[in-house]
mmCIF file with all atom_site columns, C-alpha atoms (C1' of nucleotides) in Angstrom:
data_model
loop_
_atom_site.group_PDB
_atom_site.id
_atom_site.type_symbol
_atom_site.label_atom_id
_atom_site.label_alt_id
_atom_site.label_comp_id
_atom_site.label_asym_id
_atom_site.label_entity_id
_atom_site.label_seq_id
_atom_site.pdbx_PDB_ins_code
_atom_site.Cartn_x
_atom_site.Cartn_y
_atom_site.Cartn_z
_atom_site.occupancy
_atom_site.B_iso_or_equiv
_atom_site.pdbx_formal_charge
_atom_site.auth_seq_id
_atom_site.auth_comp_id
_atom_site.auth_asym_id
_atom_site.auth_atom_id
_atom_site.pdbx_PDB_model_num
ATOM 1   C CA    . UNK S 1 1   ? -25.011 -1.265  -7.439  1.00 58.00 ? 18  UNK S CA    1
ATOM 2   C CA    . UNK S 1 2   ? -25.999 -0.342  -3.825  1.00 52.00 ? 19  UNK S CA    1
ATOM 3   C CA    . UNK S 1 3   ? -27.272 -3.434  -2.594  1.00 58.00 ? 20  UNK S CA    1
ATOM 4   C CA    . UNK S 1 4   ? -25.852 -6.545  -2.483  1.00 80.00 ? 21  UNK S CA    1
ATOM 5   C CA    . UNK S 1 5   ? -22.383 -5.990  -0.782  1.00 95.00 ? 22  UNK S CA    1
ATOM 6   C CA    . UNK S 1 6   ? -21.526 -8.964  1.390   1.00 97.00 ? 23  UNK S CA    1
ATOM 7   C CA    . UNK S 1 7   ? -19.098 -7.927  3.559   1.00 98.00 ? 24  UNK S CA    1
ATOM 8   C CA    . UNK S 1 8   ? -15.988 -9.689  5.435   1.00 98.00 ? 25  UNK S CA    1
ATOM 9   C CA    . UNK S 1 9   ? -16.869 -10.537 8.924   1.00 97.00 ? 26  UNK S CA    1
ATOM 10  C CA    . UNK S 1 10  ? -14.264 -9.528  11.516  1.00 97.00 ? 27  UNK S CA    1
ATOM 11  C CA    . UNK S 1 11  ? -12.892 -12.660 12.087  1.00 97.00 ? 28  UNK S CA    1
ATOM 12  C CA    . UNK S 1 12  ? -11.770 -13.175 8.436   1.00 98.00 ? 29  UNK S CA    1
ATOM 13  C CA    . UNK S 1 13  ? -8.975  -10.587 9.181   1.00 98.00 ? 30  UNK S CA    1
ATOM 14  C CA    . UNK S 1 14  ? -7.979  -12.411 12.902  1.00 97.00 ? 31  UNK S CA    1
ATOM 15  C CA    . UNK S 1 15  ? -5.742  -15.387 11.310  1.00 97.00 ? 32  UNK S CA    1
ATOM 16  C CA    . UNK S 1 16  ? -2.319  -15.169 10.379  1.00 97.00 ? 33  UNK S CA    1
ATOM 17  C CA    . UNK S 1 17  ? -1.327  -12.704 8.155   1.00 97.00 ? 34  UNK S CA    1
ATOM 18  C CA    . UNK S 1 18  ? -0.150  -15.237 5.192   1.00 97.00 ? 35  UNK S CA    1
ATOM 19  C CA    . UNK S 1 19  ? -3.410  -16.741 5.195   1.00 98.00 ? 36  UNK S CA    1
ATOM 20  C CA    . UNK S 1 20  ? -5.236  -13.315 5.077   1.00 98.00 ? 37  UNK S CA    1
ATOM 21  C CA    . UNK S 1 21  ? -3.337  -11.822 2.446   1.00 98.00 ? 38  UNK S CA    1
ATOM 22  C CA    . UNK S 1 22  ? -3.749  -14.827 0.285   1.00 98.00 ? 39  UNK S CA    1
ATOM 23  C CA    . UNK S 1 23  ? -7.725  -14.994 0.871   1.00 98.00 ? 40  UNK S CA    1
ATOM 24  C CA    . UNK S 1 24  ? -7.873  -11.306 0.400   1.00 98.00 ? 41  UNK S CA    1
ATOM 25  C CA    . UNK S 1 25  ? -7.564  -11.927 -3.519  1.00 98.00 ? 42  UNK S CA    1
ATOM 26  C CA    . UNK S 1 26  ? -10.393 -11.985 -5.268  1.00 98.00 ? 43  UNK S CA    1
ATOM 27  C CA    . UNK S 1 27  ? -11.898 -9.709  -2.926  1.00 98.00 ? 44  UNK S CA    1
ATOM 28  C CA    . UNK S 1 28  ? -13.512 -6.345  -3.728  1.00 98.00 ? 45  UNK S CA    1
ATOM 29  C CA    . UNK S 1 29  ? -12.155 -3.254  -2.365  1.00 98.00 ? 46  UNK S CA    1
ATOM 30  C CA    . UNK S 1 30  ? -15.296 -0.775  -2.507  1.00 98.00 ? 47  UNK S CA    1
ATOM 31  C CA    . UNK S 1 31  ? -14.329 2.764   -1.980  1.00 98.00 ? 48  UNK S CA    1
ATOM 32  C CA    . UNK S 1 32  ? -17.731 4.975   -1.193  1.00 96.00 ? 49  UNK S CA    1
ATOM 33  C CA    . UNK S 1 33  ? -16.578 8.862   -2.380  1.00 93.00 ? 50  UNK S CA    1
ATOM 34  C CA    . UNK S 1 34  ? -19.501 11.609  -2.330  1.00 86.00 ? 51  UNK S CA    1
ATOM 35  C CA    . UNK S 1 35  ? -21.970 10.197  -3.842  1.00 89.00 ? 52  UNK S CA    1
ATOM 36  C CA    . UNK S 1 36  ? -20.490 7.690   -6.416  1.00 94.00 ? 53  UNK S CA    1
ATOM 37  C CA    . UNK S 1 37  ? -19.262 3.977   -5.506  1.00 96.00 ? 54  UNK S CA    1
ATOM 38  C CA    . UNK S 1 38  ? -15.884 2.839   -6.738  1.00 97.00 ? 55  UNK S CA    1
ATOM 39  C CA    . UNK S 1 39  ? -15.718 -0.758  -6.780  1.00 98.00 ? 56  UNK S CA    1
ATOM 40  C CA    . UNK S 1 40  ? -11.948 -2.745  -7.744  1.00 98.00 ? 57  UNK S CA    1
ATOM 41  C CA    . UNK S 1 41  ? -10.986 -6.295  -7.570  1.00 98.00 ? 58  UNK S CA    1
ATOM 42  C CA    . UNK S 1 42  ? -7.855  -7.064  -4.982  1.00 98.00 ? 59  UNK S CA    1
ATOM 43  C CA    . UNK S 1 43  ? -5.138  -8.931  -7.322  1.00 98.00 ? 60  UNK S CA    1
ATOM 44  C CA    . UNK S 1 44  ? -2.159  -8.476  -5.374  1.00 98.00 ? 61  UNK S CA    1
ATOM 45  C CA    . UNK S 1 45  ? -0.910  -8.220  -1.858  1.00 98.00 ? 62  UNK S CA    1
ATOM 46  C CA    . UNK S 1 46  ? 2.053   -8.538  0.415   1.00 98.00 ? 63  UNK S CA    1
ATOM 47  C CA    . UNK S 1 47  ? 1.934   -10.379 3.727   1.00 98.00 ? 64  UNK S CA    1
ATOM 48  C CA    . UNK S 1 48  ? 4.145   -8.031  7.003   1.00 97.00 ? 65  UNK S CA    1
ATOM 49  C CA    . UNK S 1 49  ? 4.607   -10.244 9.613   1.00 96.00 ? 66  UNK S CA    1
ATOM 50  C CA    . UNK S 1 50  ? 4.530   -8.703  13.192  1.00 89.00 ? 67  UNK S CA    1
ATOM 51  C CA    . UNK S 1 51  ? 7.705   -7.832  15.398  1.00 86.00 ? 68  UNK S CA    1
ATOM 52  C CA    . UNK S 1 52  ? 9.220   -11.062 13.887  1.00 90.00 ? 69  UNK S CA    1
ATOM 53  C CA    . UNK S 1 53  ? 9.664   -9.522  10.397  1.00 95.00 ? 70  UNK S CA    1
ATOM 54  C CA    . UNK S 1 54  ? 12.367  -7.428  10.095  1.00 94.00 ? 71  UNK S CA    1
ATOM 55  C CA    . UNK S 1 55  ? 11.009  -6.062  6.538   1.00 95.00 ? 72  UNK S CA    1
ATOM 56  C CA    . UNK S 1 56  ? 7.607   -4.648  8.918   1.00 96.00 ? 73  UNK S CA    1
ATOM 57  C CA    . UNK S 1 57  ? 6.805   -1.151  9.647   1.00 96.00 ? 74  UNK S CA    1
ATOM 58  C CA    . UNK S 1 58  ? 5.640   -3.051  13.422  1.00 96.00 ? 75  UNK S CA    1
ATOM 59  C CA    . UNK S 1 59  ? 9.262   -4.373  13.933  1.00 94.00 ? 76  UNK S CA    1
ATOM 60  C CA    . UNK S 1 60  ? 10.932  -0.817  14.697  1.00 92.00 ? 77  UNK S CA    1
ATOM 61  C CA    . UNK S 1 61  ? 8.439   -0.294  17.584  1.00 91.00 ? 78  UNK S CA    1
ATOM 62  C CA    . UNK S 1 62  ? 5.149   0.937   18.373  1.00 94.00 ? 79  UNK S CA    1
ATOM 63  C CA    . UNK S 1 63  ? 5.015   4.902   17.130  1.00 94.00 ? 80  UNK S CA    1
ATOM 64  C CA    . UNK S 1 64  ? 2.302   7.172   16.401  1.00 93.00 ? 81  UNK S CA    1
ATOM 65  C CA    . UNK S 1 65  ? 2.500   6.059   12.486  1.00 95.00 ? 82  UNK S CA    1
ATOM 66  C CA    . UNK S 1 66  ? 2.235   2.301   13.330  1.00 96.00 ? 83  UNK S CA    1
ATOM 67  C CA    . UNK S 1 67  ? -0.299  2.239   16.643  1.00 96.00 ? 84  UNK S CA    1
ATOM 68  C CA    . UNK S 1 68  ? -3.353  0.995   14.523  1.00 96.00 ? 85  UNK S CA    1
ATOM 69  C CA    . UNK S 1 69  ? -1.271  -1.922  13.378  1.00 97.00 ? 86  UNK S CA    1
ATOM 70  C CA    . UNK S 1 70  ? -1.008  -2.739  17.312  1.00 96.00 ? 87  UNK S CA    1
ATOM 71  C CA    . UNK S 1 71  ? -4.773  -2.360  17.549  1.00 90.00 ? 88  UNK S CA    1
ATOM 72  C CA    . UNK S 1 72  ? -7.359  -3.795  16.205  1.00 87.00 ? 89  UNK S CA    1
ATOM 73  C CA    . UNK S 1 73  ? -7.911  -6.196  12.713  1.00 96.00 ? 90  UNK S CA    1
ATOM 74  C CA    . UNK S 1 74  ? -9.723  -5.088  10.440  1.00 97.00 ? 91  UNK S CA    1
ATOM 75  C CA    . UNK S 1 75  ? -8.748  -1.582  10.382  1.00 98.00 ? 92  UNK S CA    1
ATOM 76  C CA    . UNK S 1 76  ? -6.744  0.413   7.608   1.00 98.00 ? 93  UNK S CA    1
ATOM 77  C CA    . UNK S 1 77  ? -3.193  1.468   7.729   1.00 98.00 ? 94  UNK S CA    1
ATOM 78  C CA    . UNK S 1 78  ? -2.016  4.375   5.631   1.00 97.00 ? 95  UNK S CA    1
ATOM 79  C CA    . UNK S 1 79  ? 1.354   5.644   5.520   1.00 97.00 ? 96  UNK S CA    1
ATOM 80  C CA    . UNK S 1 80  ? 2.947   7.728   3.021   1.00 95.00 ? 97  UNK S CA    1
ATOM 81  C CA    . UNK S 1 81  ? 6.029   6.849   1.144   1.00 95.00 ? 98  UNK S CA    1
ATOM 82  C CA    . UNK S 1 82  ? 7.613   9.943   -1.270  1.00 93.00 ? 99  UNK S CA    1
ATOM 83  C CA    . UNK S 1 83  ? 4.950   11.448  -3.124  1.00 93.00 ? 100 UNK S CA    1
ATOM 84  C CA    . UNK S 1 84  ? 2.400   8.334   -2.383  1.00 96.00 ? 101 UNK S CA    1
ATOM 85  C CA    . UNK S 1 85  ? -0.042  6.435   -0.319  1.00 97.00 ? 102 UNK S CA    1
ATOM 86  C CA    . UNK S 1 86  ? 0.127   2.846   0.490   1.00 97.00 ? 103 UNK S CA    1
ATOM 87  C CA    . UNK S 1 87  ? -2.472  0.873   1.475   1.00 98.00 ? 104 UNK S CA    1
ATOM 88  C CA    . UNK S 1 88  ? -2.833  -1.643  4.192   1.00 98.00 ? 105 UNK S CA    1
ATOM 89  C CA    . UNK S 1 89  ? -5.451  -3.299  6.626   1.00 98.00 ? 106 UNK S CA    1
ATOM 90  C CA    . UNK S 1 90  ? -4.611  -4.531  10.041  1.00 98.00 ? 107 UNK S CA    1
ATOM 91  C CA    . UNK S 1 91  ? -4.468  -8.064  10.544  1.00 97.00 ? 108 UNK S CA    1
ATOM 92  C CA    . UNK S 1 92  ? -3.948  -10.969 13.375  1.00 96.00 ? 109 UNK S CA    1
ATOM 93  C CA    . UNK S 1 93  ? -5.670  -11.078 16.931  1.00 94.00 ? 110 UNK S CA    1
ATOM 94  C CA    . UNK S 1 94  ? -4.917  -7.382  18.850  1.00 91.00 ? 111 UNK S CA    1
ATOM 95  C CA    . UNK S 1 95  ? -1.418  -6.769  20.073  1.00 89.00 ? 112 UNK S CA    1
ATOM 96  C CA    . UNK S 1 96  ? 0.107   -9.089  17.000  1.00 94.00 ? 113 UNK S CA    1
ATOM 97  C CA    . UNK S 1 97  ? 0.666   -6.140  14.486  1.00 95.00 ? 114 UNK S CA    1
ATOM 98  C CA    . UNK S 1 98  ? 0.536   -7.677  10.946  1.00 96.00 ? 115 UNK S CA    1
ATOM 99  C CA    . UNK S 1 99  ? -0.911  -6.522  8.253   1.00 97.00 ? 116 UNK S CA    1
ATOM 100 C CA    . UNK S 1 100 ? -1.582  -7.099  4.161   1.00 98.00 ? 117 UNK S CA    1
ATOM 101 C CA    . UNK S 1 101 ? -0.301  -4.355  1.882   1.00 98.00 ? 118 UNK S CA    1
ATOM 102 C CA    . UNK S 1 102 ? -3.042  -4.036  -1.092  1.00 98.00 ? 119 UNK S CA    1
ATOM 103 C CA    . UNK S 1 103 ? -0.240  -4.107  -4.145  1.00 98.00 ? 120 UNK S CA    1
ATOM 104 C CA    . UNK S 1 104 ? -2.999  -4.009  -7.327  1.00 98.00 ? 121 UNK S CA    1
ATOM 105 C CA    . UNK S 1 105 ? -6.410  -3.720  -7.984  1.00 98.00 ? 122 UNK S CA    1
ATOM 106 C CA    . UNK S 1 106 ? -8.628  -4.396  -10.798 1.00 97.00 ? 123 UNK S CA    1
ATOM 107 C CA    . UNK S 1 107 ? -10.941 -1.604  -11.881 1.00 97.00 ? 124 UNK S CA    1
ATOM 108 C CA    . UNK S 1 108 ? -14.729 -3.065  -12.058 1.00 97.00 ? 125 UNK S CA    1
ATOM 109 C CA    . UNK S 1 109 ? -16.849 0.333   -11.272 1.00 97.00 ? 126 UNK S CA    1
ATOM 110 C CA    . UNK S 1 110 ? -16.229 3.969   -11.673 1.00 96.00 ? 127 UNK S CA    1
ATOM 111 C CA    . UNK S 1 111 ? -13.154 3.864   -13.856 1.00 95.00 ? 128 UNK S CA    1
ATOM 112 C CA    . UNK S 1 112 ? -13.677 7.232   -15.401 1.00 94.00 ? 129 UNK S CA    1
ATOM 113 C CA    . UNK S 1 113 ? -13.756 8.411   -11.924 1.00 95.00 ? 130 UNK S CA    1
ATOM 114 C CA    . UNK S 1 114 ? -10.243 6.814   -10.699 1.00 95.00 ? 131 UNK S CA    1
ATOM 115 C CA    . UNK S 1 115 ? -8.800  7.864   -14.277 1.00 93.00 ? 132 UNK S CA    1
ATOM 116 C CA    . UNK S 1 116 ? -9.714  11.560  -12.909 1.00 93.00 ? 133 UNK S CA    1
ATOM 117 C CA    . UNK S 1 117 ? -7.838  10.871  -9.822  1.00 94.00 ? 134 UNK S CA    1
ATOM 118 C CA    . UNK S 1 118 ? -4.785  9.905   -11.750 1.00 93.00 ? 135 UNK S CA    1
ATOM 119 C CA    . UNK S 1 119 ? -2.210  12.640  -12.336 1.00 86.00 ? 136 UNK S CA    1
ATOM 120 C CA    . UNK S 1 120 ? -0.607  10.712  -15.592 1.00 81.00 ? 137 UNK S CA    1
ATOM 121 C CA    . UNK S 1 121 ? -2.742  9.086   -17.446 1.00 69.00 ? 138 UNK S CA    1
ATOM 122 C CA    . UNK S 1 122 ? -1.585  6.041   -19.285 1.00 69.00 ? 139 UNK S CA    1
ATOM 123 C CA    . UNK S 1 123 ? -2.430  5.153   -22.712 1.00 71.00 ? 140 UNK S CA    1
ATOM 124 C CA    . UNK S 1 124 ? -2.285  1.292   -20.963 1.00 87.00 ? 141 UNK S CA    1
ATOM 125 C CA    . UNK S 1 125 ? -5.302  0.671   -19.211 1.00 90.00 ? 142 UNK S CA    1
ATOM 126 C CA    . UNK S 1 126 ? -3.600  -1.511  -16.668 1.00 93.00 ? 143 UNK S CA    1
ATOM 127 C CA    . UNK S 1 127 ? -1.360  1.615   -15.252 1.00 93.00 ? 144 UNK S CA    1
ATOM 128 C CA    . UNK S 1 128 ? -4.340  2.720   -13.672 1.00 95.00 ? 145 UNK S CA    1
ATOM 129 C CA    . UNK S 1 129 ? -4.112  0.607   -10.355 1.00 96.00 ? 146 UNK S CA    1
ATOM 130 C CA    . UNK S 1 130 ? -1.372  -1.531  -11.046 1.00 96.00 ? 147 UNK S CA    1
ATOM 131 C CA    . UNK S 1 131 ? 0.638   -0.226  -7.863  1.00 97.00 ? 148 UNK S CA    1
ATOM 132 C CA    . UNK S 1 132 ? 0.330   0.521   -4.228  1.00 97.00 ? 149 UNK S CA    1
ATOM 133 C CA    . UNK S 1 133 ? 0.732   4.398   -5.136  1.00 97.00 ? 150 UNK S CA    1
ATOM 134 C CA    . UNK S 1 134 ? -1.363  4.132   -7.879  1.00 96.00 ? 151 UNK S CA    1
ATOM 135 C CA    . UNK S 1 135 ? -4.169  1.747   -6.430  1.00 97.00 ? 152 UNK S CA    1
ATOM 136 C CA    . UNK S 1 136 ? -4.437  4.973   -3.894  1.00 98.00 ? 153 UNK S CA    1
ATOM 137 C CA    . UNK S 1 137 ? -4.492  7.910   -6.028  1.00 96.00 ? 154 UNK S CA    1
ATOM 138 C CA    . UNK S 1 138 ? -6.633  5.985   -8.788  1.00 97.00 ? 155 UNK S CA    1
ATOM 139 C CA    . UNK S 1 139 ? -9.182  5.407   -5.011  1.00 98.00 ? 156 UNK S CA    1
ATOM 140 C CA    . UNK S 1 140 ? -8.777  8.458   -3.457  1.00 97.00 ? 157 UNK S CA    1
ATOM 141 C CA    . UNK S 1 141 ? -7.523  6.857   -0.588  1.00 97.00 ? 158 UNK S CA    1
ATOM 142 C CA    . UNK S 1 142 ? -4.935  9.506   1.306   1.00 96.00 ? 159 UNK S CA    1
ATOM 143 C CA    . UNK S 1 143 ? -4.073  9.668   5.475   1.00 96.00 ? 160 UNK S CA    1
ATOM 144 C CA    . UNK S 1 144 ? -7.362  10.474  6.294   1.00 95.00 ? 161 UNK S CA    1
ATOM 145 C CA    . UNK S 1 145 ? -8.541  7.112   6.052   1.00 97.00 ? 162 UNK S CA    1
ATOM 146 C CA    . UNK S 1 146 ? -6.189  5.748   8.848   1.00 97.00 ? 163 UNK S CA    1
ATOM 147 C CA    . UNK S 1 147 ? -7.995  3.769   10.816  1.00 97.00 ? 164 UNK S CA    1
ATOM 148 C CA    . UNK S 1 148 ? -11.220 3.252   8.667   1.00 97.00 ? 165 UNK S CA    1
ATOM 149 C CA    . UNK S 1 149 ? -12.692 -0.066  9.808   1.00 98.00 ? 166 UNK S CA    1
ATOM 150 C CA    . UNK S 1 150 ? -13.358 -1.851  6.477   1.00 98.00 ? 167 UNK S CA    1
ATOM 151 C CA    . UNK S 1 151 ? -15.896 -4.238  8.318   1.00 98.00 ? 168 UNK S CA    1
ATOM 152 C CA    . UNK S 1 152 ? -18.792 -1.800  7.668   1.00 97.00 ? 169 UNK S CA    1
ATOM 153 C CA    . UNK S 1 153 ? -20.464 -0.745  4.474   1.00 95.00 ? 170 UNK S CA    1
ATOM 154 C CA    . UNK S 1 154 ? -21.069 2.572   6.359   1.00 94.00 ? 171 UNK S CA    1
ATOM 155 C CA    . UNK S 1 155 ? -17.215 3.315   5.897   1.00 96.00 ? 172 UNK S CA    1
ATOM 156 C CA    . UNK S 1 156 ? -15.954 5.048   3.406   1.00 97.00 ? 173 UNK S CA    1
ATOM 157 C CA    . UNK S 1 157 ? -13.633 2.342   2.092   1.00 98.00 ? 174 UNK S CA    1
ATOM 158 C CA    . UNK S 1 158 ? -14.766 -1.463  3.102   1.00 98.00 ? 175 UNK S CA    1
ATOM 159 C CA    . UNK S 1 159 ? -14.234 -4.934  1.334   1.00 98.00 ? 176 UNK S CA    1
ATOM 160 C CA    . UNK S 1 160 ? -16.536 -7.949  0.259   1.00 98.00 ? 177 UNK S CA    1
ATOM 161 C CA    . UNK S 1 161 ? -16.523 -11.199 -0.413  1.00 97.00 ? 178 UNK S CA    1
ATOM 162 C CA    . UNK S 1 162 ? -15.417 -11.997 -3.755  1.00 94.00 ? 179 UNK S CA    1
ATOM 163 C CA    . UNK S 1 163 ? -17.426 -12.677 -6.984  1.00 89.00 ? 180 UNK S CA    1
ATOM 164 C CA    . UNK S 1 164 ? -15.471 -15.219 -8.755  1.00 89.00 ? 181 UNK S CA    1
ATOM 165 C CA    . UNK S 1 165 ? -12.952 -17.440 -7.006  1.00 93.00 ? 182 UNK S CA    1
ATOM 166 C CA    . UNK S 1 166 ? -11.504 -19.665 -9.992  1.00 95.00 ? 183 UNK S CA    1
ATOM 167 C CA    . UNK S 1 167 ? -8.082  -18.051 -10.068 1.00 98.00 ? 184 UNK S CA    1
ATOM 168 C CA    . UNK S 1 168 ? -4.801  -19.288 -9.562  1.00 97.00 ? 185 UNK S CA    1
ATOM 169 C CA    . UNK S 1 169 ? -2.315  -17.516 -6.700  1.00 98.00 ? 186 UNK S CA    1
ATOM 170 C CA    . UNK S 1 170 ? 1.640   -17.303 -7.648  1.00 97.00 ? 187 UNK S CA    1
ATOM 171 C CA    . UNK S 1 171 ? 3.774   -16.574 -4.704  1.00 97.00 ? 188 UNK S CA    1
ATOM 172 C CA    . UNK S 1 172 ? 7.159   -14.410 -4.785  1.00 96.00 ? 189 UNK S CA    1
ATOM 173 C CA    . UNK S 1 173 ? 9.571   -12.455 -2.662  1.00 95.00 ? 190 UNK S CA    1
ATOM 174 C CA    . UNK S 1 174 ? 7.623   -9.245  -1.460  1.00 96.00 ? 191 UNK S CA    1
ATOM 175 C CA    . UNK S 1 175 ? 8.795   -6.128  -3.730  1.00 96.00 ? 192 UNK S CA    1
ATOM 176 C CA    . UNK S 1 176 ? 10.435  -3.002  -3.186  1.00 94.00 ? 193 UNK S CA    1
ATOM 177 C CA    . UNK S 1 177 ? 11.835  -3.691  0.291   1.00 94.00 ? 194 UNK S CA    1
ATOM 178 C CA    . UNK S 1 178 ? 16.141  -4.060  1.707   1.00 91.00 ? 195 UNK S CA    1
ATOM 179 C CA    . UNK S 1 179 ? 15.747  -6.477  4.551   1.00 92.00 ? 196 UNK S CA    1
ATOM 180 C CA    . UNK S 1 180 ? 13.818  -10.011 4.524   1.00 93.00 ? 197 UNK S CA    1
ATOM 181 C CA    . UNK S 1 181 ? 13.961  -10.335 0.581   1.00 92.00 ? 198 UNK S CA    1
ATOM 182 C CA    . UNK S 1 182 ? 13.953  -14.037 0.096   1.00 93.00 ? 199 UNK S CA    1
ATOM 183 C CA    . UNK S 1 183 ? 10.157  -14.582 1.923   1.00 95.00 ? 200 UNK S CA    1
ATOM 184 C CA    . UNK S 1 184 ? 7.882   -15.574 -0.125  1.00 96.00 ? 201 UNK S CA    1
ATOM 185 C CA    . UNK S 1 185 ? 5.062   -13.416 1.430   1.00 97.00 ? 202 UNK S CA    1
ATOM 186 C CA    . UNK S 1 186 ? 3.631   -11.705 -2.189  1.00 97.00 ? 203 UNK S CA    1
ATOM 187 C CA    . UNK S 1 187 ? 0.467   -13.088 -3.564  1.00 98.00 ? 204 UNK S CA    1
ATOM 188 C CA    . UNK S 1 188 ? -1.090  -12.319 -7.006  1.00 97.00 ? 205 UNK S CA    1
ATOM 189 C CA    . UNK S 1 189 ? -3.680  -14.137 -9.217  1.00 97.00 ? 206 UNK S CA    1
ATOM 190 C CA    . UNK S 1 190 ? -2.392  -15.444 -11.882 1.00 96.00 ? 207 UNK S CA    1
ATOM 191 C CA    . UNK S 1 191 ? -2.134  -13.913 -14.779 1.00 95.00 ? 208 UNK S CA    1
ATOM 192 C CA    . UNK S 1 192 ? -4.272  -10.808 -14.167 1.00 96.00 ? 209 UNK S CA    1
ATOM 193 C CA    . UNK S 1 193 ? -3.113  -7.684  -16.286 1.00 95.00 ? 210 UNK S CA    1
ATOM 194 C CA    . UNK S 1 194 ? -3.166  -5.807  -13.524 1.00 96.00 ? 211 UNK S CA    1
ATOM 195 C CA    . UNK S 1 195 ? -0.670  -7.026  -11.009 1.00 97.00 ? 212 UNK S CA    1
ATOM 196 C CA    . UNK S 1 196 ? 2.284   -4.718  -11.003 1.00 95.00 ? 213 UNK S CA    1
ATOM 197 C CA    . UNK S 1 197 ? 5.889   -5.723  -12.013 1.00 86.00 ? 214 UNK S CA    1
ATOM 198 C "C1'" . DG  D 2 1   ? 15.361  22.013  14.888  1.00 73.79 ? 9   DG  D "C1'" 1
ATOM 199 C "C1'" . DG  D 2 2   ? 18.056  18.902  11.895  1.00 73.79 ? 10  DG  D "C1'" 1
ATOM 200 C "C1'" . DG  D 2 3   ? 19.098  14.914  9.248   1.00 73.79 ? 11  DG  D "C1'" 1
ATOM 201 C "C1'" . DA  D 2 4   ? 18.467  10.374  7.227   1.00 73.79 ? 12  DA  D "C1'" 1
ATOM 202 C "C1'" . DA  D 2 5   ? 15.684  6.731   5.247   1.00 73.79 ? 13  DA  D "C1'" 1
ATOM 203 C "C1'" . DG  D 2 6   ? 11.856  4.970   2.743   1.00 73.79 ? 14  DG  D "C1'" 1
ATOM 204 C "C1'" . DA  D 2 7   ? 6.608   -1.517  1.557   1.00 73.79 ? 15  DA  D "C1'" 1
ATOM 205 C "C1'" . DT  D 2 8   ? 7.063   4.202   -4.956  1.00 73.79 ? 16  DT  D "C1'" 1
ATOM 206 C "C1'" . DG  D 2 9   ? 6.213   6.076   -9.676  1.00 73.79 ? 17  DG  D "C1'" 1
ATOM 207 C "C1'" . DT  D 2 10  ? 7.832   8.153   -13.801 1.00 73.79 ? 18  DT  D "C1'" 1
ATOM 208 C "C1'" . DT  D 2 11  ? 11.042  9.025   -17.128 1.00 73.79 ? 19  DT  D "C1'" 1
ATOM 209 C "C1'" . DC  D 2 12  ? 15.153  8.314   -19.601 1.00 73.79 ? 20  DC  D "C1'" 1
ATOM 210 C "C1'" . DT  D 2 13  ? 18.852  5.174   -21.537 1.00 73.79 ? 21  DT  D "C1'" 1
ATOM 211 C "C1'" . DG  C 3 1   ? 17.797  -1.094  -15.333 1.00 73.79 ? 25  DG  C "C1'" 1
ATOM 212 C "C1'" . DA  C 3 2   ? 18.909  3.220   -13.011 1.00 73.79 ? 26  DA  C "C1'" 1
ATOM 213 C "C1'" . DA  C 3 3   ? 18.276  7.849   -11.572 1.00 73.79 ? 27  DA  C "C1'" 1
ATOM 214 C "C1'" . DC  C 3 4   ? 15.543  11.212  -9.339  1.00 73.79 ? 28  DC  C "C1'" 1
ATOM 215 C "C1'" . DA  C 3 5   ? 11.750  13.709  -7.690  1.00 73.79 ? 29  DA  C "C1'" 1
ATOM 216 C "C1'" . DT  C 3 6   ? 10.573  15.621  -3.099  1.00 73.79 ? 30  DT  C "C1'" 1
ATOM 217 C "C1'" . DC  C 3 7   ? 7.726   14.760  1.538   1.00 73.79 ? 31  DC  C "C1'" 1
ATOM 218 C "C1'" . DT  C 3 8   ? 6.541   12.576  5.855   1.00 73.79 ? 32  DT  C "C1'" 1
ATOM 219 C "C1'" . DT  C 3 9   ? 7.977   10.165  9.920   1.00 73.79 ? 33  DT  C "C1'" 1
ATOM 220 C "C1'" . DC  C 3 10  ? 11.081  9.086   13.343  1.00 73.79 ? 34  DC  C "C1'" 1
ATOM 221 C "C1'" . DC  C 3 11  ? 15.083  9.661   16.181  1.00 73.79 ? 35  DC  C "C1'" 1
ATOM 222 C "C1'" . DC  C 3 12  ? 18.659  12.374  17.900  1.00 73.79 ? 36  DC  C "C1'" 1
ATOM 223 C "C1'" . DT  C 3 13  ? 20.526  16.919  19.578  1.00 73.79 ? 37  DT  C "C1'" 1
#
DNA sequence: GGGAAGATGTTCT
DNA sequence: GAACATCTTCCCT
């Protein structure tokens, strides 16, 4: 279960941030914790523009929170929203501060694991990821993972290339946000029980 | 030091 | 579909 990771090179993430998010599905989102290996399936995300997207964290400004988003791609960005994590990974060539918000995952390895990590379990299966918040807390994945580059399999949380690529991606309005509603900028494959909404 | 807003999740109606 | 729980970050004083 070790082996036979193929990882996304560097320049996968330096494209524009529409393209990324969309080629990000299908990809595996591998989270290495102690000594097990937690392995999901990316099945949503959400495309955030640079400064030119009012809806992005990036538009208000460089601050402390956003500065990885302003550095290099390829990198995670965690923030905290409430009582939850969201995560993110840098995108674009340096200085252009986009990024892709991982919405859902789909649980492949370790699932007893992430249904430890969840605080209410579900009698649905599909609850288990099937949210930014959730994805994290199901993953572990809190504010000390800022900045992890996800190039490397020595990281603690990386991605791969995907298994399976005969899906079909449905576009929408990103969720959850006041300002910038009508872009479509929201990927999912289609169809997947495990895309939230 | 204080106050307001927020890329959410859960629960109730 | 709506309310609320409850915490960090940022910006102002």
């Amino acid at each position: 279960m070790n082996s036979s990771f193929v990882l996304l090179q560097r320049g996968f993430y330096e494209r524009p941030t529409p393209e990324v998010a969309q080629d990000l599905l299908g990809k595996l989102l591998v989270r290495r914790l102690g000594g097990t290996i937690l392995v999901t399936r990316i099945v949503e995300t959400e495309a955030y523009l640079g400064s030119n997207d009012p809806a992005a964290h990036a538009a208000a400004g460089k601050t402390k929170r956003t500065e990885v988003l302003f550095g290099h791609p390829g990198h995670a960005y965690v923030y905290r929203i409430h009582q939850h994590h969201c995560l993110n990974i840098v995108v674009e060539p340096e200085h252009s501060p986009g990024c892709v918000l991982i919405r859902a995952v789909e649980p492949l390895s370790g699932i007893e694991i992430m249904l430890q990590h969840r605080t209410v379990p579900k009698s649905k299966i599909t609850s288990i990821t099937s949210g930014p918040g959730k994805l994290c807390q199901a993953l572990g994945i809190d504010i000390s993972l800022y900045g992890t580059d996800v190039t490397t399999a020595d990281s603690s949380l990386f991605i791969s290339e995907a298994v399976a690529t005969d899906f079909l991606v449905k576009t929408t309005p990103r969720v959850g946000i006041s300002k910038a509603k009508d872009a479509l900028l929201r990927f999912y494959i289609d169809g997947n029980e495990f895309v939230s909404r």
